Coordinates of C-alpha atoms in Angstrom, one line a residue:
M1 CA 226.7 -59.7 164.4
I2 CA 223.9 -60.9 166.6
K3 CA 226.2 -60.1 169.7
K4 CA 226.7 -56.4 168.4
L5 CA 222.9 -56.3 167.7
V6 CA 222.4 -57.2 171.4
L7 CA 224.7 -54.6 172.8
S8 CA 223.5 -51.9 171.2
L9 CA 219.6 -52.7 172.2
L10 CA 221.4 -52.8 175.8
F11 CA 222.6 -49.3 175.2
F12 CA 219.6 -47.8 174.2
V13 CA 217.6 -49.3 177.0
L14 CA 219.9 -48.0 179.7
L15 CA 219.8 -44.8 178.2
S16 CA 216.2 -44.8 177.8
N17 CA 216.0 -45.8 181.7
T18 CA 218.2 -43.0 182.5
S19 CA 216.2 -40.1 180.7
F20 CA 213.2 -41.6 182.8
V21 CA 215.0 -41.3 186.0
L22 CA 216.0 -37.8 185.4
A23 CA 212.4 -37.0 184.0
Q24 CA 211.0 -38.4 187.1
T25 CA 213.4 -36.5 189.4
E26 CA 212.5 -33.1 188.1
K27 CA 208.8 -33.8 188.2
E28 CA 209.2 -34.8 192.1
Y29 CA 211.2 -31.5 192.7
V30 CA 208.9 -28.6 193.3
K31 CA 209.8 -25.1 194.7
T32 CA 209.4 -24.5 198.3
D33 CA 207.9 -20.9 199.3
K34 CA 211.8 -20.5 200.8
D35 CA 213.0 -21.0 197.1
K36 CA 210.3 -18.3 195.9
F37 CA 211.3 -15.8 198.3
E38 CA 214.9 -16.0 197.8
D39 CA 214.4 -16.0 193.9
N40 CA 212.1 -12.9 194.3
F41 CA 214.9 -11.2 196.9
Y42 CA 217.7 -11.4 194.7
E43 CA 215.8 -10.5 191.4
S44 CA 214.9 -7.2 193.4
L45 CA 218.5 -6.7 194.3
K46 CA 219.5 -7.4 190.5
Q47 CA 216.5 -4.9 189.3
K48 CA 217.8 -2.2 191.9
G49 CA 221.5 -2.7 190.5
I50 CA 220.3 -1.4 187.2
E51 CA 218.2 1.2 188.6
N52 CA 214.9 -0.8 187.6
Y53 CA 213.1 0.3 190.9
D54 CA 209.5 -0.2 190.0
K55 CA 210.4 -3.9 188.9
A56 CA 212.6 -4.4 192.3
I57 CA 209.5 -3.2 194.5
L58 CA 207.5 -5.9 192.4
S59 CA 209.8 -8.4 193.5
L60 CA 209.7 -7.2 197.0
E61 CA 206.0 -7.1 197.2
K62 CA 206.0 -10.9 196.3
C63 CA 208.3 -11.3 199.0
L64 CA 206.1 -9.7 201.4
K65 CA 203.2 -12.1 200.7
S66 CA 205.1 -14.8 202.4
E67 CA 207.1 -12.9 205.0
P68 CA 205.3 -9.9 205.8
E69 CA 206.9 -9.1 209.1
N70 CA 210.5 -9.2 207.3
A71 CA 212.2 -6.0 208.3
T72 CA 214.8 -6.3 205.6
I73 CA 212.4 -6.5 203.2
H74 CA 210.5 -3.3 204.1
F75 CA 213.8 -1.7 204.3
E76 CA 214.7 -2.6 200.9
L77 CA 211.3 -1.3 199.8
G78 CA 212.1 1.8 201.4
K79 CA 215.4 2.3 199.3
N80 CA 213.4 1.7 196.1
Y81 CA 210.8 4.3 196.9
L82 CA 213.6 6.8 197.9
A83 CA 215.4 6.3 194.4
L84 CA 212.0 6.9 192.8
K85 CA 211.5 10.1 194.8
K86 CA 208.2 8.7 196.5
Y87 CA 209.0 9.8 199.8
K88 CA 205.8 9.1 201.7
N89 CA 206.1 5.4 200.5
A90 CA 209.7 5.3 201.3
Q91 CA 208.9 6.8 205.1
S92 CA 206.1 4.4 205.4
S93 CA 208.6 1.1 204.7
F94 CA 211.5 2.4 206.7
E95 CA 209.1 3.3 210.1
K96 CA 207.7 -0.4 209.3
A97 CA 211.4 -1.8 209.3
T98 CA 212.0 0.0 212.6
L99 CA 208.8 -1.1 214.4
I100 CA 209.7 -4.9 213.4
D101 CA 213.2 -4.3 214.6
P102 CA 214.5 -1.1 216.2
T103 CA 217.7 -1.9 217.0
N104 CA 218.9 -1.7 213.6
K105 CA 220.6 1.6 213.1
W106 CA 220.4 1.7 209.3
F107 CA 216.6 1.5 209.4
W108 CA 216.8 4.6 211.2
M109 CA 219.5 6.0 208.8
G110 CA 216.5 5.4 205.9
I111 CA 214.3 7.6 207.6
Y112 CA 216.8 10.2 208.1
D113 CA 217.5 10.1 204.4
V114 CA 214.0 10.7 203.7
N115 CA 213.9 13.5 206.1
Y116 CA 217.1 15.2 204.7
A117 CA 215.6 14.7 201.1
T118 CA 212.4 16.2 201.8
K119 CA 214.0 19.2 204.1
D120 CA 211.9 18.0 207.1
Y121 CA 214.5 19.3 209.8
L122 CA 212.1 18.9 212.3
G123 CA 211.2 15.1 211.7
G124 CA 215.3 14.6 211.1
I125 CA 216.0 16.0 214.8
A126 CA 213.6 13.3 216.1
T127 CA 215.4 10.5 213.9
I128 CA 218.9 11.8 214.9
N129 CA 218.1 11.4 218.8
K130 CA 217.3 7.6 217.8
L131 CA 220.6 7.5 216.0
I132 CA 222.6 9.1 218.6
S133 CA 221.7 6.1 220.9
F134 CA 223.5 3.9 218.4
D135 CA 226.6 6.4 217.9
P136 CA 227.3 9.7 219.5
K137 CA 229.0 10.9 216.3
F138 CA 225.3 11.7 214.9
K139 CA 225.3 14.8 217.5
E140 CA 227.3 16.5 214.5
D141 CA 224.3 16.4 212.4
L142 CA 222.1 17.1 215.1
T143 CA 223.9 20.8 215.6
S144 CA 223.0 21.5 211.8
L145 CA 219.5 20.6 212.4
Y146 CA 219.4 22.9 215.2
M147 CA 220.5 25.5 213.0
N148 CA 218.5 25.0 210.4
T149 CA 215.1 25.1 212.6
A150 CA 216.9 28.6 214.5
Q151 CA 217.2 26.7 217.9
F152 CA 220.0 28.5 218.5
D153 CA 220.2 27.8 222.2
K154 CA 220.1 24.1 221.7
A155 CA 222.6 24.5 219.0
L156 CA 225.2 26.7 221.0
A157 CA 225.0 24.3 224.0
L158 CA 225.5 21.3 221.9
I159 CA 228.5 23.1 220.0
N160 CA 230.2 23.9 223.4
E161 CA 229.7 20.4 224.7
L162 CA 231.4 19.0 221.4
N163 CA 234.1 21.5 221.3
E164 CA 235.0 20.1 224.9
N165 CA 234.6 16.7 224.5
V166 CA 235.8 15.9 220.9
G167 CA 237.5 19.2 219.7
K168 CA 236.7 22.0 217.4
S169 CA 235.6 21.7 213.8
D170 CA 235.4 24.5 211.1
R171 CA 231.8 23.8 210.4
R172 CA 230.9 24.4 214.2
E173 CA 232.9 27.1 214.8
S174 CA 231.1 28.6 211.8
Y175 CA 227.8 28.0 213.1
K176 CA 229.1 29.4 216.6
I177 CA 230.0 32.8 214.9
Q178 CA 226.6 32.9 213.1
I179 CA 224.9 32.4 216.3
L180 CA 227.0 34.7 218.3
S181 CA 226.3 37.4 215.8
Q182 CA 223.2 37.8 217.5
G183 CA 224.1 39.8 220.8
K184 CA 221.9 38.0 222.8
Y185 CA 224.0 34.8 222.8
Q186 CA 227.1 36.5 223.4
N187 CA 226.5 36.9 227.2
T188 CA 225.9 32.9 227.3
E189 CA 229.0 32.5 225.5
I190 CA 231.2 34.8 227.6
Q191 CA 229.8 32.9 230.9
S192 CA 230.9 29.6 229.2
L193 CA 234.2 30.7 228.4
L194 CA 234.7 32.3 232.1
E195 CA 233.7 28.5 233.3
Q196 CA 236.0 27.0 230.9
I197 CA 238.9 28.9 232.0
K198 CA 238.5 28.2 235.6
K199 CA 238.4 24.5 235.0
N200 CA 241.5 24.7 232.3
P201 CA 243.2 28.0 232.9
K202 CA 246.2 26.8 230.2
E203 CA 243.9 26.6 227.4
E204 CA 244.7 29.5 225.2
S205 CA 241.9 29.3 223.1
N206 CA 239.3 30.2 225.5
Y207 CA 241.2 33.6 226.3
V208 CA 241.4 34.7 222.7
N209 CA 237.5 33.8 222.1
L210 CA 236.8 35.9 225.5
I211 CA 239.2 38.5 224.3
Y212 CA 237.2 38.9 220.9
F213 CA 233.8 39.1 222.7
Y214 CA 235.3 41.7 225.2
S215 CA 236.6 43.8 222.3
K216 CA 233.5 43.7 220.3
N217 CA 231.6 44.8 223.2
N218 CA 234.2 47.8 223.5
Q219 CA 235.0 46.5 227.2
I220 CA 238.5 47.7 226.8
D221 CA 239.7 47.3 230.4
K222 CA 238.2 43.6 230.4
V223 CA 240.3 42.9 227.1
L224 CA 243.6 44.1 228.8
E225 CA 242.8 42.1 232.3
T226 CA 242.0 38.8 230.2
A227 CA 245.1 39.4 227.8
R228 CA 247.2 39.8 231.2
Q229 CA 245.7 36.9 233.1
L230 CA 246.7 34.9 229.5
E231 CA 250.2 36.2 229.7
I232 CA 250.3 35.1 233.6
E233 CA 248.9 31.4 233.0
V234 CA 250.9 31.0 229.8
P235 CA 253.9 33.2 229.4
T236 CA 255.0 31.9 226.0
S237 CA 251.6 32.6 224.3
E238 CA 251.8 34.0 221.1
W239 CA 247.9 33.9 221.1
A240 CA 248.3 36.8 223.8
Q241 CA 250.0 39.1 221.0
V242 CA 247.1 38.7 218.7
S243 CA 244.7 40.6 221.1
L244 CA 247.4 43.0 222.3
F245 CA 248.1 43.6 218.9
K246 CA 244.6 45.0 218.1
N247 CA 244.5 46.9 221.2
Y248 CA 247.7 48.6 220.2
L249 CA 246.5 49.8 217.1
E250 CA 243.4 51.1 218.4
N251 CA 245.3 53.2 221.2
K252 CA 247.7 54.1 218.2
E253 CA 250.9 52.4 219.7
G254 CA 252.7 51.9 216.9
D255 CA 255.8 50.5 218.2
K256 CA 254.0 48.2 220.2
A257 CA 251.9 47.0 217.7
V258 CA 254.9 46.1 215.5
K259 CA 256.5 44.0 218.2
A260 CA 253.3 41.9 218.8
M261 CA 252.8 41.5 214.9
Q262 CA 256.3 40.5 214.3
I263 CA 255.7 37.6 217.4
V264 CA 252.5 36.7 215.9
L265 CA 253.9 36.6 212.4
A266 CA 256.9 34.5 213.6
S267 CA 254.7 32.0 215.2
T268 CA 254.1 28.5 214.1
K269 CA 250.9 28.3 216.5
V270 CA 249.2 31.0 214.9
D271 CA 247.4 29.8 211.9
S272 CA 247.7 31.8 208.5
K273 CA 244.5 33.0 208.2
I274 CA 245.1 35.1 211.6
K275 CA 248.2 36.1 210.3
H276 CA 246.9 37.8 206.8
R277 CA 244.2 39.2 208.9
I278 CA 247.0 41.1 211.2
L279 CA 248.9 42.2 208.0
N280 CA 245.8 43.6 206.6
E281 CA 245.1 45.3 209.6
F282 CA 248.4 46.9 209.9
L283 CA 248.2 48.2 206.3
L284 CA 245.2 50.1 207.3
F285 CA 246.8 51.3 210.4
V286 CA 250.1 52.2 208.0
N287 CA 247.7 54.1 205.6
N288 CA 247.1 56.7 208.3
N289 CA 250.5 56.4 210.0
P290 CA 252.9 56.3 206.7
Q291 CA 256.0 56.4 209.2
Y292 CA 255.6 52.9 209.9
E293 CA 255.5 51.9 205.9
K294 CA 259.2 50.4 206.2
E295 CA 257.6 47.6 208.6
V296 CA 255.6 46.6 206.0
E297 CA 258.1 45.2 203.7
K298 CA 259.6 43.3 207.1
A299 CA 256.3 42.0 207.7
I300 CA 255.9 40.6 204.1
S301 CA 259.1 38.6 204.4
Y302 CA 257.5 36.5 207.0
F303 CA 255.2 35.2 204.2
D304 CA 258.0 34.2 201.8
T305 CA 257.4 30.4 202.5
D306 CA 253.3 31.0 202.1
K307 CA 252.6 28.8 198.8
E308 CA 249.0 29.8 198.6
V309 CA 248.9 33.5 198.9
D310 CA 251.4 35.9 197.0
V311 CA 251.3 38.4 199.8
S312 CA 253.7 41.0 198.1
K313 CA 250.9 40.9 195.0
E314 CA 248.1 41.3 197.7
V315 CA 249.9 44.6 199.2
G316 CA 250.1 45.8 195.8
K317 CA 246.5 45.2 195.0
F318 CA 245.7 46.9 198.5
Y319 CA 247.6 50.0 197.3
H320 CA 246.5 49.9 194.0
S321 CA 242.9 50.2 194.7
R322 CA 243.7 52.9 196.9
K323 CA 245.4 54.6 193.9
E324 CA 248.8 54.8 195.6
F325 CA 250.3 53.5 192.2
D326 CA 253.9 53.7 193.2
K327 CA 253.5 51.8 196.4
A328 CA 251.4 49.4 194.3
I329 CA 254.5 48.9 191.9
K330 CA 257.0 48.5 194.4
Y331 CA 255.1 45.4 195.9
Y332 CA 254.3 44.2 192.4
E333 CA 257.9 44.4 191.8
L334 CA 258.7 42.8 195.0
S335 CA 256.6 39.8 194.0
N336 CA 258.4 39.2 190.9
S337 CA 261.9 39.7 192.7
K338 CA 260.8 36.6 195.1
T339 CA 260.2 33.9 192.4
D340 CA 261.7 32.7 189.3
K341 CA 258.5 31.8 187.7
M342 CA 256.7 34.5 185.7
D343 CA 253.4 35.2 187.3
V344 CA 251.1 36.7 184.4
D345 CA 248.3 37.7 186.7
N346 CA 251.0 39.7 188.9
N347 CA 252.9 41.4 185.5
L348 CA 249.4 42.4 184.0
L349 CA 248.5 44.2 187.5
L350 CA 252.2 45.8 187.4
L351 CA 251.7 47.1 183.5
Q352 CA 248.3 48.7 184.8
A353 CA 250.0 50.1 187.6
Y354 CA 252.7 51.3 185.2
V355 CA 249.8 52.8 183.0
D356 CA 248.1 54.5 186.1
A357 CA 251.2 56.1 187.3
S358 CA 251.8 57.4 183.5
K359 CA 255.2 55.7 183.3
F360 CA 254.7 54.5 179.6
G361 CA 258.5 53.8 179.2
L362 CA 258.5 51.2 181.8
V363 CA 255.3 49.8 180.1
S364 CA 256.9 49.6 176.9
K365 CA 259.9 47.8 178.2
K366 CA 257.9 45.4 180.4
A367 CA 255.7 44.6 177.9
S368 CA 258.2 44.0 175.2
D369 CA 260.2 41.3 177.7
L370 CA 257.3 39.7 178.6
I371 CA 255.8 39.2 175.1
D372 CA 259.2 37.2 174.8
F373 CA 258.0 34.9 177.4
F374 CA 254.6 34.8 176.5
P375 CA 254.1 35.2 172.6
N376 CA 250.4 34.1 172.9
Q377 CA 249.3 36.6 175.5
P378 CA 247.5 39.2 173.8
Q379 CA 247.1 41.6 177.0
F380 CA 251.0 42.1 176.6
Y381 CA 250.8 43.1 173.2
Y382 CA 247.8 45.6 174.1
F383 CA 250.0 47.4 176.7
S384 CA 252.8 47.7 174.6
G385 CA 251.0 49.1 172.0
L386 CA 249.2 51.4 174.2
A387 CA 252.5 52.4 175.6
Y388 CA 254.0 53.1 172.0
N389 CA 250.7 55.1 171.3
Q390 CA 251.5 57.4 174.5
L391 CA 255.3 57.9 173.4
K392 CA 254.0 58.7 170.0
Q393 CA 255.8 55.9 168.4
F394 CA 252.4 55.2 166.2
K395 CA 254.1 52.7 163.6
K396 CA 255.4 50.5 166.1
A397 CA 252.0 50.6 168.0
M398 CA 250.2 49.5 164.9
E399 CA 252.5 46.8 164.2
I400 CA 252.5 45.3 167.5
L401 CA 248.9 45.6 168.2
E402 CA 248.1 44.1 164.7
M403 CA 250.1 41.1 165.7
G404 CA 248.5 40.7 169.0
M405 CA 244.9 40.9 167.7
D406 CA 245.6 37.4 166.2
F407 CA 245.8 36.1 169.6
V408 CA 242.5 37.7 171.1
V409 CA 239.8 34.9 171.6
D410 CA 236.3 35.6 173.4
D411 CA 237.4 38.7 175.2
K412 CA 235.0 41.5 173.9
N413 CA 236.5 44.0 176.5
L414 CA 240.0 43.1 175.5
E415 CA 239.3 43.4 171.4
I416 CA 237.3 46.6 172.2
N417 CA 240.7 47.9 173.9
F418 CA 242.7 46.5 170.9
N419 CA 240.3 48.8 168.3
I420 CA 240.7 51.7 170.1
Q421 CA 244.4 51.5 170.3
L422 CA 244.5 51.0 166.8
G423 CA 242.3 53.7 166.1
E424 CA 244.8 56.0 167.9
A425 CA 247.5 54.5 166.3
Y426 CA 246.3 55.2 162.8
N427 CA 245.3 58.4 163.8
G428 CA 248.9 59.3 165.0
L429 CA 249.7 57.8 161.4
G430 CA 247.6 60.5 159.8
D431 CA 245.4 57.5 158.1
N432 CA 241.9 58.7 158.5
A433 CA 240.2 55.9 156.9
K434 CA 241.5 53.2 159.1
K435 CA 241.3 55.5 162.3
E436 CA 237.6 55.5 161.7
F437 CA 237.3 51.8 160.8
Y438 CA 238.9 50.6 164.0
F439 CA 237.0 53.2 166.4
S440 CA 233.8 52.3 164.5
K441 CA 234.4 48.7 165.3
A442 CA 235.1 49.2 168.8
N443 CA 231.8 51.4 168.7
Q444 CA 229.9 48.4 167.5
L445 CA 231.4 45.8 170.1
L446 CA 230.4 48.2 172.9
K447 CA 226.8 48.2 171.6
K448 CA 226.5 44.4 171.6

């Protein structure tokens, strides 16, 4: 019993001594300035992460008290001020960071972010010129800044430099077109192209661009001279045919234009946009030279694998807009024949062309077939009802229109047309009350 009592007392004494030692250790540990700095810095990152930018700034200001020349802290302050749209403070903080460490790209990027946010394009040019020393890729941004500040001479020179050194880009080409639309810059570009052709006579694109400018300035002799030079330097050039095609059209040399067009359309080098443009120009030519109509369908066959544009449908729309309804119908039907899928848009255009051509029997049959495929598509019911009205089959018109009206949702114009056709159907059936009801409903919708 005495032994147990002694052991218990010893245990409590030891336990008390351990607590005392731990307490002593805790009292002796005092946070250093470095510890406080780190705590405040990590607290700022945490607050920024949850978008408490004001609190993040307070923590960073505490950091600055111990390390006022810490570039990273100034940079972090700038980011938080930028998030709060306090642009002057952000600019000042980023600038302080660059003064302390001008070799850090990200500090300059901070200033550029402020320039961009405030649309300070002139300031952006100064900043980008600093960033170019870190990475020449920033020259891409410089072209945009020159455009925004209307420094077109510098923009054009830089675009040509980048085109030669890193290749062309869609954005730069767009800028170039914008610049060169101002005549005073075209002579500069022509001279640049002539110099590039001398340096590299095998580069097709320079010839093509030069031909474009000569053509725009009606310098036809130089157009032909450049095209011939391209054919000599690059005998297999398909691009030469693009320019020759345009020249043949202007001179009304239809047979030569057709041959040039066929070469271009069969080319794997010429992009689809150019091909579509050539087809459009040929359509305009055919409009005044109908003897070449048969060549249009042949030209369309080159686009059979084009998944982005239904060329047959677009040609149909071209003729439709010119009220050449039979030709429009031909190409809408051609579009249908080239696919197993039912194109709702193309079939609506086809039905409208049938209506415009007063081919109501075809409208009736086609709309009926389409309703079987698309039982929820109200437009097909409308065309069916319209056709039956025109064919004086008023009972069928009334039945199909009332059935289709249930599918009309949020389409006021279609609802108006349904009511008009229902009024026509009941008029034909001799039901004046319902005729007046539907015509009145159509008028009410028109007034809304």
